[in-house]
Tab-separated table of C-alpha atoms in Angstrom:
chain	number	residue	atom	x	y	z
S	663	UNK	CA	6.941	14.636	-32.105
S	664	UNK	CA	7.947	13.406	-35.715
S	665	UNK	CA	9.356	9.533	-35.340
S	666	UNK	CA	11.411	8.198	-38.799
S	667	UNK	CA	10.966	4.816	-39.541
S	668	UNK	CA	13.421	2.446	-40.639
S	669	UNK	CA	13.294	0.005	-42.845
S	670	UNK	CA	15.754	-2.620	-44.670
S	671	UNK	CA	15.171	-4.054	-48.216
S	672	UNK	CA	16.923	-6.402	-50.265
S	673	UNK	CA	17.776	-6.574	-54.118
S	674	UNK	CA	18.144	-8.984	-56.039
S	675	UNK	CA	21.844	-9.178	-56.159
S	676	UNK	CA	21.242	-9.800	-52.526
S	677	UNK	CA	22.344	-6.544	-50.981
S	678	UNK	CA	21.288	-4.494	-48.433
S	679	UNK	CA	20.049	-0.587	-48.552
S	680	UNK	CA	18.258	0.795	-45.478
S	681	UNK	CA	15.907	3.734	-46.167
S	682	UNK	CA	14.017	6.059	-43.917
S	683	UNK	CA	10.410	6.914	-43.980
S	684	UNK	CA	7.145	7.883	-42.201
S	685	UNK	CA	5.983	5.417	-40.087
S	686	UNK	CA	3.033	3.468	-40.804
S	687	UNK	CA	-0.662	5.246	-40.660
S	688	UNK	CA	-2.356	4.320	-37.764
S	689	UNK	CA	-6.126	3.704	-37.201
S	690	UNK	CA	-7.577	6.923	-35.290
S	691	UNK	CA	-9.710	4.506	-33.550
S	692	UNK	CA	-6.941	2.924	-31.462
S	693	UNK	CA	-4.817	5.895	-31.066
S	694	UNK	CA	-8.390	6.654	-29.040
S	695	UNK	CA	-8.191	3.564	-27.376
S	696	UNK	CA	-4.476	4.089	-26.446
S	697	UNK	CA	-4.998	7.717	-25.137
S	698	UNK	CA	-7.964	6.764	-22.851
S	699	UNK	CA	-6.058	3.585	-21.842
S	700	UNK	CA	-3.196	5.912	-20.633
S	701	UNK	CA	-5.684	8.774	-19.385
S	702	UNK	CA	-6.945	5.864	-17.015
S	703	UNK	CA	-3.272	4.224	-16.040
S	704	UNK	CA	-2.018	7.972	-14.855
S	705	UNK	CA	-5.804	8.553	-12.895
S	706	UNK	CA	-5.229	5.136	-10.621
S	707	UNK	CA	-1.484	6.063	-10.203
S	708	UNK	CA	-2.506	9.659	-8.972
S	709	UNK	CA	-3.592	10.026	-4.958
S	710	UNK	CA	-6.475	11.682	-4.754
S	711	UNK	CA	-5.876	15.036	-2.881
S	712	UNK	CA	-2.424	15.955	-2.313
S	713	UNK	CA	-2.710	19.324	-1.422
S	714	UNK	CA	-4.533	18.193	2.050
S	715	UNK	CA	-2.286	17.648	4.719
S	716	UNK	CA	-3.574	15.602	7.578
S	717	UNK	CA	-3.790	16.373	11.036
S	718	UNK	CA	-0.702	16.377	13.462
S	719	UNK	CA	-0.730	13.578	15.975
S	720	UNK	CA	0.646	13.871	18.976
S	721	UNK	CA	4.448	13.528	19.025
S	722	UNK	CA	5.596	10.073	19.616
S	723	UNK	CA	8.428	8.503	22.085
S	724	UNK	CA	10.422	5.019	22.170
S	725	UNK	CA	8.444	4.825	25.457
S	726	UNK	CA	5.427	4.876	23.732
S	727	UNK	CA	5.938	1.465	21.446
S	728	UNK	CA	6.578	-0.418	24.638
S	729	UNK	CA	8.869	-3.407	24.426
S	730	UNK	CA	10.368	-4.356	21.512
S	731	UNK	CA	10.329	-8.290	21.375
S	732	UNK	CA	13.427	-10.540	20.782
S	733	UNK	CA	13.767	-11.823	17.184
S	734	UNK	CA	11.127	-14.591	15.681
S	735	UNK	CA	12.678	-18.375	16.424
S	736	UNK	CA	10.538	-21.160	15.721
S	737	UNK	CA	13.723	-23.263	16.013
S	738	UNK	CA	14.043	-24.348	19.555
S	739	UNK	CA	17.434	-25.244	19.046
S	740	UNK	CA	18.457	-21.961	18.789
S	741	UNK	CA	16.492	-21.258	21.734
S	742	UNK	CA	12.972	-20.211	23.103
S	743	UNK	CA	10.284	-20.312	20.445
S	744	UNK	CA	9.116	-16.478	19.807
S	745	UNK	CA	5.820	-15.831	17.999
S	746	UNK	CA	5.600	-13.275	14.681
S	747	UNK	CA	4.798	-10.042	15.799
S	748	UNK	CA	4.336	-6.945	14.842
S	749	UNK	CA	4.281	-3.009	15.321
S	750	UNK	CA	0.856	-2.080	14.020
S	751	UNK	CA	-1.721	0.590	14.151
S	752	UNK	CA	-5.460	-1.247	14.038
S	753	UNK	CA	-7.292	0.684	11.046
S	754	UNK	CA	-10.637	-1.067	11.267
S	755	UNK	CA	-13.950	0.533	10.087
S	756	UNK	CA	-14.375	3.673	12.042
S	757	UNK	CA	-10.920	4.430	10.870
S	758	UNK	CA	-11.407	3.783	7.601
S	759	UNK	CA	-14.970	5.441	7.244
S	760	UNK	CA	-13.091	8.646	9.090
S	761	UNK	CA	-10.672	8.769	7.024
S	762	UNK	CA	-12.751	8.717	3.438
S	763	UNK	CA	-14.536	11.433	5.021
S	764	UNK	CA	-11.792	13.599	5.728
S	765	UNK	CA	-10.547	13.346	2.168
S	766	UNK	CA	-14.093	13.503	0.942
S	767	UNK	CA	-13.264	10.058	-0.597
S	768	UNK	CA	-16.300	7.692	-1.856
S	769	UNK	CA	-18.860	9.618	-0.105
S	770	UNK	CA	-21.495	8.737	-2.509
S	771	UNK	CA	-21.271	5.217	-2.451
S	772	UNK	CA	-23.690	2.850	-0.985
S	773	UNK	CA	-21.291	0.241	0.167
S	774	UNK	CA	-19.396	0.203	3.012
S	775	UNK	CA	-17.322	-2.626	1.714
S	776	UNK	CA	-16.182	-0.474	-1.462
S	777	UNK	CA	-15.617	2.801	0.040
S	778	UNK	CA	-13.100	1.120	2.789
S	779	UNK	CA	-11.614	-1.108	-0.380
S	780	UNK	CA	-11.220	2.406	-2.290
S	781	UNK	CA	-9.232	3.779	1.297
S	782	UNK	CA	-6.797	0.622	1.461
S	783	UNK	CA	-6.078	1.547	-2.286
S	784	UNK	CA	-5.719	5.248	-2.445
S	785	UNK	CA	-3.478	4.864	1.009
S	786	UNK	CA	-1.084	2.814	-1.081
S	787	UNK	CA	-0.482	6.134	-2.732
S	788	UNK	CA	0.738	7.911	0.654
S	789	UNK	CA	2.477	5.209	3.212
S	790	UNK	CA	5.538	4.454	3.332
S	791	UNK	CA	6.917	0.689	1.128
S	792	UNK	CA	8.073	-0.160	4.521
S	793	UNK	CA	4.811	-0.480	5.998
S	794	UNK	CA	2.211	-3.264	5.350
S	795	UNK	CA	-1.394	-3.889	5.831
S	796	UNK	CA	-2.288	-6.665	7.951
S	797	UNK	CA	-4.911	-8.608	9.665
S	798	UNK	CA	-4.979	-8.454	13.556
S	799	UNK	CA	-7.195	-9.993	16.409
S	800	UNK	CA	-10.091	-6.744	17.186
S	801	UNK	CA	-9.383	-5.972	21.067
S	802	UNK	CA	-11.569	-7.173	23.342
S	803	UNK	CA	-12.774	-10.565	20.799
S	804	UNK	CA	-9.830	-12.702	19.989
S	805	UNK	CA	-11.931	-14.448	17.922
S	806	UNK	CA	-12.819	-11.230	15.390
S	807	UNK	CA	-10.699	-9.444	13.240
S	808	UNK	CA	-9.969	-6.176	11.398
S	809	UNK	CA	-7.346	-4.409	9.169
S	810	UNK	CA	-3.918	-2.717	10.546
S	811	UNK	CA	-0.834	-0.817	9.136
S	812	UNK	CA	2.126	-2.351	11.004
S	813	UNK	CA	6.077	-0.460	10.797
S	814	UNK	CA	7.977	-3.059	11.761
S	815	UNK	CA	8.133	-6.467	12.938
S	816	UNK	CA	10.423	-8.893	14.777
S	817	UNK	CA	10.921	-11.391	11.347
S	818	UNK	CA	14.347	-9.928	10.719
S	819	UNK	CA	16.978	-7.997	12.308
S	820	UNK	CA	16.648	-5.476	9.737
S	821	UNK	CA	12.015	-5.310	10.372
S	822	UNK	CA	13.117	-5.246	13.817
S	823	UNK	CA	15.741	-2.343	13.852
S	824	UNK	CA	12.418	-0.282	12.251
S	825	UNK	CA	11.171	0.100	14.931
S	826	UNK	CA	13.225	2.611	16.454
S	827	UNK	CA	12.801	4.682	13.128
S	828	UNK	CA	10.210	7.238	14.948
S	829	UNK	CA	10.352	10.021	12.090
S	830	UNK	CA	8.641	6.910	9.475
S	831	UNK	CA	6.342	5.659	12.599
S	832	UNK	CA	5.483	9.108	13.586
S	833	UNK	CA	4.873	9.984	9.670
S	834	UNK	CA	2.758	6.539	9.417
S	835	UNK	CA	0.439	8.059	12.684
S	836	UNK	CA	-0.213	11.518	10.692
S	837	UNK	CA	-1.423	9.995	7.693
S	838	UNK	CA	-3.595	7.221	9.437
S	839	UNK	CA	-4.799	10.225	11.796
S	840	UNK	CA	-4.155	7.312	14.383
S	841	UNK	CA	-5.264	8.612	17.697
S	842	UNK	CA	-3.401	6.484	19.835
S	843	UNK	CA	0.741	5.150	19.374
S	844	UNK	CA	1.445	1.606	17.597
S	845	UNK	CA	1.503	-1.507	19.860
S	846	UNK	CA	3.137	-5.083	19.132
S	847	UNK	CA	0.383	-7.516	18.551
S	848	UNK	CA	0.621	-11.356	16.767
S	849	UNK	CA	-0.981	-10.949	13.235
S	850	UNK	CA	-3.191	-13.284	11.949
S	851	UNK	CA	-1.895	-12.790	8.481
S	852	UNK	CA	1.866	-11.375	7.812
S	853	UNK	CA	1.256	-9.286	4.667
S	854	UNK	CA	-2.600	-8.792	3.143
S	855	UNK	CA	-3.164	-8.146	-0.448
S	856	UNK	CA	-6.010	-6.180	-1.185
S	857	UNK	CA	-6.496	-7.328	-4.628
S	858	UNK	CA	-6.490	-11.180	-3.389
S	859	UNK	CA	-8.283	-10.538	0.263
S	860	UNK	CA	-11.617	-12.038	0.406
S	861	UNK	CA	-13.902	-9.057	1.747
S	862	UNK	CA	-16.383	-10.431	4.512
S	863	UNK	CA	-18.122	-7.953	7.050
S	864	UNK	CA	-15.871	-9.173	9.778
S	865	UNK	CA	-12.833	-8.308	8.346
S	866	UNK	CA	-13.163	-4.829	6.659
């Protein structure tokens, strides 16, 4: 594509003309530099293998979510104090490590940690924006931890009313190749960023 470049000058009598030209020459070395910078930007932005569809789950029912709890109130003059919770699917590191493999997704890497970091990051590519990655209580030790999607939560009317969206939930399921439905559960966290989560072994 051939880009004119404008430019104004001024005379000595003080007036204006406005010319057009080539633009300037540019340095080959950072048109380089550009081209690889944008080679890289469209590579992260890419998911990795869209032409694999996951598994079917099986087919989900309100029944299955159990139920849904009231709205969160920590004011009790507005009534009974209800805890955060939310709709989530636990994704710890079975999950995780099932999933890479089933996408064939940092198979050759050595650590754990960075394979299941590379998973949270390429899944970003494929969930839905309603759904967020938390951290929730491991069943069976309260006092461990690991990584879930949840769909909705009872924070506002509007999280709430998400849960009764079973195509998203059900689409959520297939792409986690969760085995078993969503349940409501108190997070530990609300929302987890990957970029500013401290990794530790106990919560990966």
């Amino acid at each position: 594509m051939y880009v004119l470049w404008l430019s104004a000058t001024e005379d000595n009598g003080g007036s204006k003309s406005v010319r057009f030209s080539e633009p300037p020459a540019r340095n080959p070395s950072q048109d380089k530099a550009a081209k690889e910078r944008t080679t890289d930007v469209a590579t992260m932005a890419q998911p990795i293998r869209v032409n694999k569809q996951p598994p079917k789950q099986r087919v989900l029912t309100l029944e299955d979510l159990g139920k849904t709890p009231p709205l969160r109130n920590q004011d009790i003059r507005k009534g009974p104090r209800v805890s955060h919770r939310v709709l989530v699917f636990p994704f710890g590191e079975k999950a995780k490590d099932a999933w890479a493999k089933f996408y064939d997704l940092a198979q050759d890497e050595p650590s754990s940690m960075n394979r299941h970091l590379q998973v949270i990051t390429e899944l970003r590519h494929h969930l839905p924006r309603t759904c967020k990655l938390c951290l929730i209580p491991r069943k069976g030790d309260r006092n461990d931890s690991q990584h879930g999607y949840f769909v909705a939560s009872n924070e506002t009317p509007e999280q709430l009313a998400l849960a009764k969206d079973l195509e998203t939930i059900q689409r959520v399921m297939d792409i986690l190749q969760a085995k078993k439905p969503p349940y409501w559960e108190r997070p530990l966290r609300d929302c987890l960023s990957v970029m500013e989560h401290r990794w530790t072994s106990k919560t990966i």
